[in-house]
Tab-separated table of C-alpha atoms and ligand atoms in Angstrom:
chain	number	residue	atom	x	y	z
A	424	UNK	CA	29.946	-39.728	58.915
A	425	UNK	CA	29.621	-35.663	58.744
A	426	UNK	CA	26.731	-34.934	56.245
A	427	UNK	CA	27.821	-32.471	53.401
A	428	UNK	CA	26.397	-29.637	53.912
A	429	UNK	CA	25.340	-29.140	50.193
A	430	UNK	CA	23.082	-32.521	51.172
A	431	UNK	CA	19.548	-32.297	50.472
A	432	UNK	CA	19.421	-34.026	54.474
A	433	UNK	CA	20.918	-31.663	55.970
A	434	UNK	CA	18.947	-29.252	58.438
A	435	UNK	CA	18.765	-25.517	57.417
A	436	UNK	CA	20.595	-22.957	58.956
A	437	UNK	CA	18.655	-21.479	61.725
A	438	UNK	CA	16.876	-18.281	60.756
A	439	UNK	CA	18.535	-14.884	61.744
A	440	UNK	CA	16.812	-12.699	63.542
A	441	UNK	CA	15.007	-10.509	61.295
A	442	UNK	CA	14.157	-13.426	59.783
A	443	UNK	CA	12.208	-15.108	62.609
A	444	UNK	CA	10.676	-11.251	63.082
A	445	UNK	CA	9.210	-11.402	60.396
A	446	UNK	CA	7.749	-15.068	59.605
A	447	UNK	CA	8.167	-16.504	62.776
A	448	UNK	CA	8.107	-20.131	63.029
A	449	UNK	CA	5.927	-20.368	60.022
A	450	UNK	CA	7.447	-22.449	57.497
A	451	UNK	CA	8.974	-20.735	54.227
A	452	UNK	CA	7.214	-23.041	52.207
A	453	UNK	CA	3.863	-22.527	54.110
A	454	UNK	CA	3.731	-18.989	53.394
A	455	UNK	CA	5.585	-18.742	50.148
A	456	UNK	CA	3.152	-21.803	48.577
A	457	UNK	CA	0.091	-21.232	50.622
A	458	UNK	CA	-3.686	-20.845	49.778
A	459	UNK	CA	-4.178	-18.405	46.669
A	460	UNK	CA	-5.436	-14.802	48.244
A	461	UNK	CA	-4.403	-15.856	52.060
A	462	UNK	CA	-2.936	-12.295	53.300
A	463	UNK	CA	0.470	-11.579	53.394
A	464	UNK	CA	-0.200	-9.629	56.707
A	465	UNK	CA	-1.310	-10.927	59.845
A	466	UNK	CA	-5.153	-10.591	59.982
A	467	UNK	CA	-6.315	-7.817	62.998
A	468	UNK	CA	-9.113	-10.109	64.773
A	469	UNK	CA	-10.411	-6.853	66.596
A	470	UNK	CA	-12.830	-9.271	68.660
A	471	UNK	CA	-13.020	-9.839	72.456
A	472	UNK	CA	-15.091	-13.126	72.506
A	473	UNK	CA	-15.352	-16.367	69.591
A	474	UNK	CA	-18.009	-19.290	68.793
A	475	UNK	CA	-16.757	-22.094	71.020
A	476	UNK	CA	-17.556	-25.968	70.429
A	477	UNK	CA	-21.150	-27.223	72.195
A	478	UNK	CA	-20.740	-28.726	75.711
A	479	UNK	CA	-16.969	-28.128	76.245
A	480	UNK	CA	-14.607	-25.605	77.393
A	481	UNK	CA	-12.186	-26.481	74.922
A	482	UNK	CA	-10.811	-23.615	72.299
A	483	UNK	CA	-12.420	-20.963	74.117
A	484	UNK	CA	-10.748	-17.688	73.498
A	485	UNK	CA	-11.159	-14.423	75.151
A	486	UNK	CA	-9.222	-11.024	75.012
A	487	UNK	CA	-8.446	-10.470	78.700
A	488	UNK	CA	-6.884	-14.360	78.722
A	489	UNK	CA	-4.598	-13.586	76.216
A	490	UNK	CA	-5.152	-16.741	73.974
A	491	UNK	CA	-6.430	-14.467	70.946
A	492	UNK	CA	-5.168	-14.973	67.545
A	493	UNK	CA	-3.043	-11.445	67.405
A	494	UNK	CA	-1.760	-11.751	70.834
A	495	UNK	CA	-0.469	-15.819	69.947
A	496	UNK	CA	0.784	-14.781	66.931
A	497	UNK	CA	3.005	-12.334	68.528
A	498	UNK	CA	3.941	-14.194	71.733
A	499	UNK	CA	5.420	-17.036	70.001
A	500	UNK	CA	7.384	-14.614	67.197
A	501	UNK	CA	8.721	-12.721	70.888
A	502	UNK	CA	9.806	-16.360	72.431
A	503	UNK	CA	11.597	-17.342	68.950
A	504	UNK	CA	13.507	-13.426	69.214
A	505	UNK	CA	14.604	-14.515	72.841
A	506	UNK	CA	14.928	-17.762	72.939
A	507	UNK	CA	12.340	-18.675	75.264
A	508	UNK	CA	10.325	-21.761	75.682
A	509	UNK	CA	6.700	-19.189	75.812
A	510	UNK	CA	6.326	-15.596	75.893
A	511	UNK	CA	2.857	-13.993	77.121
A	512	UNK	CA	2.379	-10.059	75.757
A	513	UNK	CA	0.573	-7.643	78.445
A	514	UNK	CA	-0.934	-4.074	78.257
A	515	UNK	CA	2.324	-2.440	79.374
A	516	UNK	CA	5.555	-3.028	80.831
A	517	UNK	CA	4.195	-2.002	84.424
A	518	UNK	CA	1.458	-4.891	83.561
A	519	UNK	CA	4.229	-7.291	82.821
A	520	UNK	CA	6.673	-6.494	85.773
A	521	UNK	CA	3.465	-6.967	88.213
A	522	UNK	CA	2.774	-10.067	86.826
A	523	UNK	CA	6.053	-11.504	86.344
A	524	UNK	CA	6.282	-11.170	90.068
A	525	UNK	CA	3.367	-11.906	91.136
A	526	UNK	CA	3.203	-14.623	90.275
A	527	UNK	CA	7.177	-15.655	91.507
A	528	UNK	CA	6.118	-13.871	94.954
A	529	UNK	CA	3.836	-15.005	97.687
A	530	UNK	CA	3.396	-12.671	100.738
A	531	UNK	CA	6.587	-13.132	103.566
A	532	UNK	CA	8.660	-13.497	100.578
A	533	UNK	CA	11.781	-11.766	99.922
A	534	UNK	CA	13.417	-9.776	96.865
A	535	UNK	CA	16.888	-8.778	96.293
A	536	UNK	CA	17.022	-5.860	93.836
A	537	UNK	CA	19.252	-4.187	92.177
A	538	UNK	CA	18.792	-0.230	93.106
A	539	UNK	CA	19.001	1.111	89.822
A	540	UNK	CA	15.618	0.234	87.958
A	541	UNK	CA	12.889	1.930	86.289
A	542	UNK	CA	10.617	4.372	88.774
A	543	UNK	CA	7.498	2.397	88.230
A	544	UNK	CA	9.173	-0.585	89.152
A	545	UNK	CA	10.753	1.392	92.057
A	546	UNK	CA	7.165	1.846	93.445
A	547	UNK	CA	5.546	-1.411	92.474
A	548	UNK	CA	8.180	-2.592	94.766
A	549	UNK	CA	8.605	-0.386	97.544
A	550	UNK	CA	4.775	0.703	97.754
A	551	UNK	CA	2.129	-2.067	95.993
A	552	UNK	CA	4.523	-5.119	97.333
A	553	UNK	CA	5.607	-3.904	100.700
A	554	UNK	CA	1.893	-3.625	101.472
A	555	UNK	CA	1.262	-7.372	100.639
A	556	UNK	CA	3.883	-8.736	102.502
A	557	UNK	CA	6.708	-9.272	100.065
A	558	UNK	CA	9.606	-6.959	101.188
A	559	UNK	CA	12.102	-5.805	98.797
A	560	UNK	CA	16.311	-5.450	99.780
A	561	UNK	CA	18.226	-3.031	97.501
A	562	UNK	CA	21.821	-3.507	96.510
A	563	UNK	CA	23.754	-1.215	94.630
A	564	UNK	CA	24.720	-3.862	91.901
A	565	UNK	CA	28.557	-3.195	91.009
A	566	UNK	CA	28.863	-4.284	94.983
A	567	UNK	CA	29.416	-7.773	94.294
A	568	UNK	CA	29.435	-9.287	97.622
A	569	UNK	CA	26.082	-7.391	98.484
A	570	UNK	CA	24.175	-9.463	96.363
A	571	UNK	CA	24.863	-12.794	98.380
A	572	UNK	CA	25.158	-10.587	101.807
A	573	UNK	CA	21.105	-9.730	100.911
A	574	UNK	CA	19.873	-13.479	100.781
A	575	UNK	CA	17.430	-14.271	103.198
A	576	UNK	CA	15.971	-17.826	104.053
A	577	UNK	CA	12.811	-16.070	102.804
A	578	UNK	CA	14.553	-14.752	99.043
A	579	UNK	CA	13.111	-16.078	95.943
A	580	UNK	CA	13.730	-13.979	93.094
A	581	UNK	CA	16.423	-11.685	92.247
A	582	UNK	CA	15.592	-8.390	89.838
A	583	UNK	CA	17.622	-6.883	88.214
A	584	UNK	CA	17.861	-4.108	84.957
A	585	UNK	CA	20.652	-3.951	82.193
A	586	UNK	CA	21.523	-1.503	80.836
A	587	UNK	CA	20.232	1.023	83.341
A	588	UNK	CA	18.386	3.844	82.998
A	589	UNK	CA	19.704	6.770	82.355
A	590	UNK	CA	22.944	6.351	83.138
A	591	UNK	CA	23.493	2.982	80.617
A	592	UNK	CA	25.654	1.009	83.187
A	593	UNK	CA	25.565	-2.806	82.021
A	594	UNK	CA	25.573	-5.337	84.516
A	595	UNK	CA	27.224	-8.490	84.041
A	596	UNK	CA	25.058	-11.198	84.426
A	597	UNK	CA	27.478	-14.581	84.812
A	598	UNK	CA	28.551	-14.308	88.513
A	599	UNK	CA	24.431	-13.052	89.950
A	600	UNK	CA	23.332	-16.394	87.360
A	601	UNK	CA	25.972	-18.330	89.461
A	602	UNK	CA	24.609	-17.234	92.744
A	603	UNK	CA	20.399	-18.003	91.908
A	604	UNK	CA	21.383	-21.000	90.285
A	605	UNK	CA	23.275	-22.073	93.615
A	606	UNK	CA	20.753	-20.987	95.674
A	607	UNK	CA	17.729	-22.148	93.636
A	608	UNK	CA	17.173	-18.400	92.978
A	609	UNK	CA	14.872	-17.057	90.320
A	610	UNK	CA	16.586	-14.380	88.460
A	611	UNK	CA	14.768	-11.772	86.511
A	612	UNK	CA	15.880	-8.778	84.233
A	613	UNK	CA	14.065	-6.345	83.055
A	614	UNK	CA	15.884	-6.083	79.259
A	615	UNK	CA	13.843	-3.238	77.814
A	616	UNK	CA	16.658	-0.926	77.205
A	617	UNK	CA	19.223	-3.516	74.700
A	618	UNK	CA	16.022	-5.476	73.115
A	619	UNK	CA	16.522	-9.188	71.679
A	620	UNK	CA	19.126	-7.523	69.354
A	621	UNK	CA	21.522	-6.078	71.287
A	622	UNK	CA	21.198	-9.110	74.008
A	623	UNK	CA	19.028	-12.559	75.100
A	624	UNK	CA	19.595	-12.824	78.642
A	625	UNK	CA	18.169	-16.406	78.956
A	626	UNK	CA	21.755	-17.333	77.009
A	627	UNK	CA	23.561	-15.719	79.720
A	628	UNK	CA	21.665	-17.242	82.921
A	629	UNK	CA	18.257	-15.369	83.421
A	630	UNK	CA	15.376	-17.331	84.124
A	631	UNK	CA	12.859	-14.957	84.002
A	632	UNK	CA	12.789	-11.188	80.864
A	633	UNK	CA	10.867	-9.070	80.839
A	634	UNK	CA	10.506	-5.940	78.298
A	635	UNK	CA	8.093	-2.814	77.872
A	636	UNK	CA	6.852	-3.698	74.135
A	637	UNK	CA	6.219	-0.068	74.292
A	638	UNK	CA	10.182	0.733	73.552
A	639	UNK	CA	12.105	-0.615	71.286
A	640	UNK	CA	9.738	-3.934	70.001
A	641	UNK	CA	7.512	-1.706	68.983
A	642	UNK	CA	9.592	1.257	68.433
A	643	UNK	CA	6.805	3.591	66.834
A	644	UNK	CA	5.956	5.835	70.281
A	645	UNK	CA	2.369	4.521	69.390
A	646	UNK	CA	1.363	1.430	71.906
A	647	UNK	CA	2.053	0.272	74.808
A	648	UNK	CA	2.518	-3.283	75.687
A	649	UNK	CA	5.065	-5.654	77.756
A	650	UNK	CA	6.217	-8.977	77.145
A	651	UNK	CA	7.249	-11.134	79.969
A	652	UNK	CA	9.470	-14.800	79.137
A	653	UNK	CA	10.428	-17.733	80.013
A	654	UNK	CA	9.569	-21.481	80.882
A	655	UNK	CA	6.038	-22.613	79.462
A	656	UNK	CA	4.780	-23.715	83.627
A	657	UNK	CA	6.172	-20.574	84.652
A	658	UNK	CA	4.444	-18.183	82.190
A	659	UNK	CA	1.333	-19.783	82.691
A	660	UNK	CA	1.285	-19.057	86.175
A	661	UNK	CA	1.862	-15.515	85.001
A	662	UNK	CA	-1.026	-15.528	82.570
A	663	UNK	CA	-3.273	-16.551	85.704
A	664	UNK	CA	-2.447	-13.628	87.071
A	665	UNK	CA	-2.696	-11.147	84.321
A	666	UNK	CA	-6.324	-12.886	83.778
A	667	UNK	CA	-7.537	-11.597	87.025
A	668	UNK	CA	-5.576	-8.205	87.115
A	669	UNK	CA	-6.865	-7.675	83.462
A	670	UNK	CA	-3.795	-6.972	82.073
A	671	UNK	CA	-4.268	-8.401	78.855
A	672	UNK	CA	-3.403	-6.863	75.527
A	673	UNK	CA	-5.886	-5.525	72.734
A	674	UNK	CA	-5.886	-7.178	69.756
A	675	UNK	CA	-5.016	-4.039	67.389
A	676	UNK	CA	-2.182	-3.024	69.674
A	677	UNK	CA	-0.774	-6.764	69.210
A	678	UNK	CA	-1.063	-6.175	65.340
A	679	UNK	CA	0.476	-2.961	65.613
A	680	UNK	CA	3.436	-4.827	67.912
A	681	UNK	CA	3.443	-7.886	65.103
A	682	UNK	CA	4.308	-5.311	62.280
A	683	UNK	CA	6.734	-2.980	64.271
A	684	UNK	CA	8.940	-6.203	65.196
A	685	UNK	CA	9.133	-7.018	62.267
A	686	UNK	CA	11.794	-3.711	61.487
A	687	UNK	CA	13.190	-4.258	65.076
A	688	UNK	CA	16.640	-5.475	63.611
A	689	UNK	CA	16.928	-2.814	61.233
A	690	UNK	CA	15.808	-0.234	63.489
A	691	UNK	CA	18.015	-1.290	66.484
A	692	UNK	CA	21.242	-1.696	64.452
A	693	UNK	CA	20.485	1.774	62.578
A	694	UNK	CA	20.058	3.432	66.611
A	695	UNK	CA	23.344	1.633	67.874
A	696	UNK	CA	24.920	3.136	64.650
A	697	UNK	CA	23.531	6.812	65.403
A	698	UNK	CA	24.155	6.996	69.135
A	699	UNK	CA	27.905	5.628	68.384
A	700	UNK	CA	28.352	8.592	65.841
A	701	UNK	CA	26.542	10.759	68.230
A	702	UNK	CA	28.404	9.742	71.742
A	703	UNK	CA	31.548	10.245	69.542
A	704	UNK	CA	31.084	13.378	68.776
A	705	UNK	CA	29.679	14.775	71.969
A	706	UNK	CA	33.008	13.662	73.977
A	707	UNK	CA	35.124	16.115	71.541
A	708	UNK	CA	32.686	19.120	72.691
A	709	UNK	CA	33.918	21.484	74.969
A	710	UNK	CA	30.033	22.190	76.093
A	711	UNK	CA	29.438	18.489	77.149
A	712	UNK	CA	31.324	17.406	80.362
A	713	UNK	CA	30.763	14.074	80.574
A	714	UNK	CA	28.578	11.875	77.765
A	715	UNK	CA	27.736	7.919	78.651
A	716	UNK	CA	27.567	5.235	76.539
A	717	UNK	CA	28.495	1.664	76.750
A	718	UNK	CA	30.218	2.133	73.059
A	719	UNK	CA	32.908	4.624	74.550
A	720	UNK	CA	36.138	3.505	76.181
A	721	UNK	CA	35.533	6.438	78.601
A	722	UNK	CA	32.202	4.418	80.066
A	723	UNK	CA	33.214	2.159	83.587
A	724	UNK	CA	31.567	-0.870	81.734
A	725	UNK	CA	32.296	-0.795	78.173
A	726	UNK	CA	34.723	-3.907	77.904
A	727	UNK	CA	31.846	-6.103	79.680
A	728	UNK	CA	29.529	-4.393	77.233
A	729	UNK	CA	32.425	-5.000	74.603
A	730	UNK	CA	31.739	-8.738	75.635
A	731	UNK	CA	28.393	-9.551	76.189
A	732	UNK	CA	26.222	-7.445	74.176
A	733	UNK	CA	25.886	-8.021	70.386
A	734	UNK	CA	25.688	-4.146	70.057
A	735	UNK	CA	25.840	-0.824	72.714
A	736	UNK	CA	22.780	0.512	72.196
A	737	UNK	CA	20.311	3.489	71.064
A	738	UNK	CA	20.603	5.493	74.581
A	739	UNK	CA	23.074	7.686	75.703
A	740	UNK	CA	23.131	10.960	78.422
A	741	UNK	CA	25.153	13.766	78.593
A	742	UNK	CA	26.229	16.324	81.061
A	743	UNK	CA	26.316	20.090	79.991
A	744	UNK	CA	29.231	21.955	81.354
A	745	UNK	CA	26.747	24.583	81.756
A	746	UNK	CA	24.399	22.316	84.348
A	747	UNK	CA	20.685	22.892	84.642
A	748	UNK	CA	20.283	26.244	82.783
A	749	UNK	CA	22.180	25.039	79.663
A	750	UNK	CA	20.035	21.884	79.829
A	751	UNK	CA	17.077	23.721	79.520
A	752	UNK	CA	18.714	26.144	76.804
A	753	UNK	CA	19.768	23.469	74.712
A	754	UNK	CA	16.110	21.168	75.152
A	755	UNK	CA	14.528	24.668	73.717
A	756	UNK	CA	16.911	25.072	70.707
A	757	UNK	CA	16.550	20.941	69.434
A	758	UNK	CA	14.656	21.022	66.313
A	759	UNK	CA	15.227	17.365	65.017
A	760	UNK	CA	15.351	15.356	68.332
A	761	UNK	CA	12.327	15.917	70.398
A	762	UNK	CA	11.700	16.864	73.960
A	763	UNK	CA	8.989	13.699	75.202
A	764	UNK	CA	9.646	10.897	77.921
A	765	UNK	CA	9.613	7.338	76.717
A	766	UNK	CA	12.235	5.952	74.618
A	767	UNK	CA	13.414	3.103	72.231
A	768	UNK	CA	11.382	4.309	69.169
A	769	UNK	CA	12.347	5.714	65.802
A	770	UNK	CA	12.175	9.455	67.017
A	771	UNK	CA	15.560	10.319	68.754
A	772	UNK	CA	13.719	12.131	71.886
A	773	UNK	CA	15.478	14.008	75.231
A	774	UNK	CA	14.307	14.412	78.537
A	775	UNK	CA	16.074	15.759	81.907
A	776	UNK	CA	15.737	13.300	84.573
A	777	UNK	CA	15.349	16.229	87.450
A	778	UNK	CA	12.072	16.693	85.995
A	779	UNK	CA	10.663	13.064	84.869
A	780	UNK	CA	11.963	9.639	86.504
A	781	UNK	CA	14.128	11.610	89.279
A	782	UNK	CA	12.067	14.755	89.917
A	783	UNK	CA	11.199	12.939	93.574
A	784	UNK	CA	15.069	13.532	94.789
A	785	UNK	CA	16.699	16.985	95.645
A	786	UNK	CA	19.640	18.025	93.494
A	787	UNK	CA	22.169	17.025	95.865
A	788	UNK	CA	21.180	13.275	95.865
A	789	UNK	CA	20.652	12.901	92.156
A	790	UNK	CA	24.417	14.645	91.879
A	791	UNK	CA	25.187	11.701	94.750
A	792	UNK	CA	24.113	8.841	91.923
A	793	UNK	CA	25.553	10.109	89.103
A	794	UNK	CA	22.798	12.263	87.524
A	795	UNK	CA	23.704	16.107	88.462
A	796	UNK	CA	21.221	18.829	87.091
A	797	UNK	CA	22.537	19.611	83.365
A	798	UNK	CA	22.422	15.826	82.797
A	799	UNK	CA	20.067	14.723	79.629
A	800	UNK	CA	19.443	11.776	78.818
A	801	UNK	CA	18.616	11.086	74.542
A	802	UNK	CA	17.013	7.765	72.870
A	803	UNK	CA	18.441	8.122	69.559
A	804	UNK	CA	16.032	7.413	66.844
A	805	UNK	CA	16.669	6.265	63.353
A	806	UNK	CA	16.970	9.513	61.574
A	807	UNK	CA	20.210	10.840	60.045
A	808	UNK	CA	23.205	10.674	61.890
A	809	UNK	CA	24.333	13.807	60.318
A	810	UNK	CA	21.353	15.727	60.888
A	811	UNK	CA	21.109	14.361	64.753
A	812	UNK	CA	24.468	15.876	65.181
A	813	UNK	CA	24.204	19.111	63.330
A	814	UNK	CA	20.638	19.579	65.452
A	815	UNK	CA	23.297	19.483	68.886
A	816	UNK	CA	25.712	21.215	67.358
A	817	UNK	CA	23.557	23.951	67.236
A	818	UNK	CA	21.080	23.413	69.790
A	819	UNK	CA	24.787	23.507	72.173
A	820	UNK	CA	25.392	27.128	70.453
A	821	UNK	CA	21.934	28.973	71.414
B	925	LIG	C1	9.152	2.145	80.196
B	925	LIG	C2	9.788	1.127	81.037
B	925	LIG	C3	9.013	0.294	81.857
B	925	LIG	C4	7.513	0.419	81.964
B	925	LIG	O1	6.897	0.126	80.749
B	925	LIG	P1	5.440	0.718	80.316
B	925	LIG	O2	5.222	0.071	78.999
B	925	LIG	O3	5.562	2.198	80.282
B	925	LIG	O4	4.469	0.269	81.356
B	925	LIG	C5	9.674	-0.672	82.596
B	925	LIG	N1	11.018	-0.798	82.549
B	925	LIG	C6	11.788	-0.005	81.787
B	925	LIG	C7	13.261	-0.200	81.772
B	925	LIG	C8	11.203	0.985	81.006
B	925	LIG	O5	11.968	1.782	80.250
């Protein structure tokens, strides 16, 4: 017989999202009931090293293994926000994406990657890898048959980045899940641009996430920090690693993560919101050519976005009629929305690929993959809406 749900029996609801940001797996009761005096806030343990037990190894903590009492705390809130059996927090998102695949990657191993990823990771891959042996196969990742046509005897892992910087293409994750599941494949996305709210990848396949904590989780331009997920066994082996690469966290910038997830609902929904209102009204300005976001009917993936994501995002890019000299016009005119690389926190900031992430390529090849000079790319912040659009209205006038 179904149990009512009004019955005292019956399990709770699981906790939404913000809620699990914020408590975490603590029980209600536990925190709402517990010792007279005990801190509503997370303790900072700002200590490297802790008394340990006589004659055993047992409970011994130290920073650079990761098992301190900030860095847990904030590992297992990360795992609840994705889904993830364990979660292990490095000291950036480079740190993390090392890791991760070091420790899926043995030298005369293969990778198949999709080509459009973050520069770092670009490098790790193409310069730190290729020099221990692991060789790395691009494939532009709407060609769907070049993912399978890649596979080598020697593949292990496939890695791949939705939604893509800067041009926000989303990748659909189902049929490359299909094809490293078949294969015995690992597959690994780097998910810093949606964050847990906008989409949990392990639901849709991924075995392996990774984020830079620097982005969005934290989302206050003031740490940095990367999170990598997945199976307990498998994030152990990455924890081996980051012990002897030393790519722990410190403890104060876990406590600084702990308290800026716990706004990371609010604060995504609020930049989704903004960049909507902002994409919106860029496309009806005869000064921007071209804008792309995944929340516009005019962007190549925005019914797959439509489906799979829980919301489009805080980036967009635009393309000024006016190319490279309006770009830098309008960057000098912003007052609200600040010229600064990075992205993901509550500041809407700007930045011209040609000069940052793609400053490496001439102007023709950029133009070949979709990022011509004049194109800027924005991470919306949480400010006004109104006042976001009234600083490019008038930025676009100067
Ligand atoms: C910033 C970023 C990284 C690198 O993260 P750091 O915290 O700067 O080391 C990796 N991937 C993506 C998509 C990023 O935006």
């Amino acid at each position: 017989m179904p149990v009512p749900s009004d019955s005292p029996t019956a399990a709770p609801p699981a906790p939404g999202l913000s809620t699990l940001a914020i408590h975490g797996d603590r029980a209600a009761a536990d925190r709402a009931h517990g010792e007279a005096g005990a801190p509503v806030v997370s303790p900072l343990v700002q200590s490297v090293n802790f008394l340990q037990p006589h004659g055993t190894g047992e409970g011994l903590l130290y920073t650079r293994y990761g098992n301190t009492p900030n860095a847990e705390t904030v590992q297992r809130r990360l795992a609840l926000l994705e889904g993830a059996e364990s979660a292990l927090l490095l000291s950036s998102g480079m740190g993390a994406t090392a890791c991760a695949m070091l420790a899926l990657l043995r030298p005369g191993d293969h990778l198949v990657s999709s080509a459009w990823i973050y520069g770092g990771t670009h490098k790790l891959l193409t310069q730190e890898f290729a020099t221990l042996g692991i060789e790395t196969t691009f494939v532009e990742p709407t060609q769907s048959r070049d993912w399978r046509r890649a596979v080598r005897p020697s593949t292990r892992a496939v890695f791949i980045e939705s939604p893509v910087n800067p041009t926000t293409r989303v990748l659909d994750l189902r049929p490359l899940a299909s094809l490293t599941h078949e294969l015995g494949l690992a597959l690994v996305i780097d998910s810093t641009f949606a964050s847990p709210v906008n989409f949990r990848p392990l639901a849709h396949g991924a075995d392996v996430v990774i984020h830079s904590a620097t982005k969005y989780l934290n989302g206050h331009h003031d740490i940095l920090g990367g999170v990598v997920l997945g199976t307990a066994s498998y994030v152990e082996e990455v924890r081996q690693k980051m012990m002897v690469w030393g790519q722990a966290p410190d403890p104060f910038a876990c406590w600084l993560l702990e308290r800026g997830l716990k706004t990371l609902d609010v604060r995504v929904r609020r930049q989704n919101e903004n960049a909507l209102a902002l994409a919106r009204w860029c496309e009806e300005h005869p000064a921007v050519a071209r804008v792309h976001y995944p929340g516009l009917a005019s962007h190549p993936d925005h019914a797959l976005a439509a489906e799979t994501l829980d919301g489009f995002g805080g980036m967009m890019a635009i393309e000024l009629a006016g190319g490279g000299e309006a770009a830098d016009r309008f960057v000098r005119a912003l007052r609200v929305i600040t010229h600064a690389t990075s992205l993901g926190g509550v500041d809407s900031l700007v930045c011209e690929p040609r000069y940052t992430s793609h400053a490496h390529m001439t102007s023709e090849a950029r133009a070949a993959i979709g990022i011509p000079d004049g194109f800027l790319r924005i991470s919306v912040g949480i400010e006004n809406a109104e006042d976001l659009i009234a600083d490019v209205e008038q930025a676009l006038g100067a």
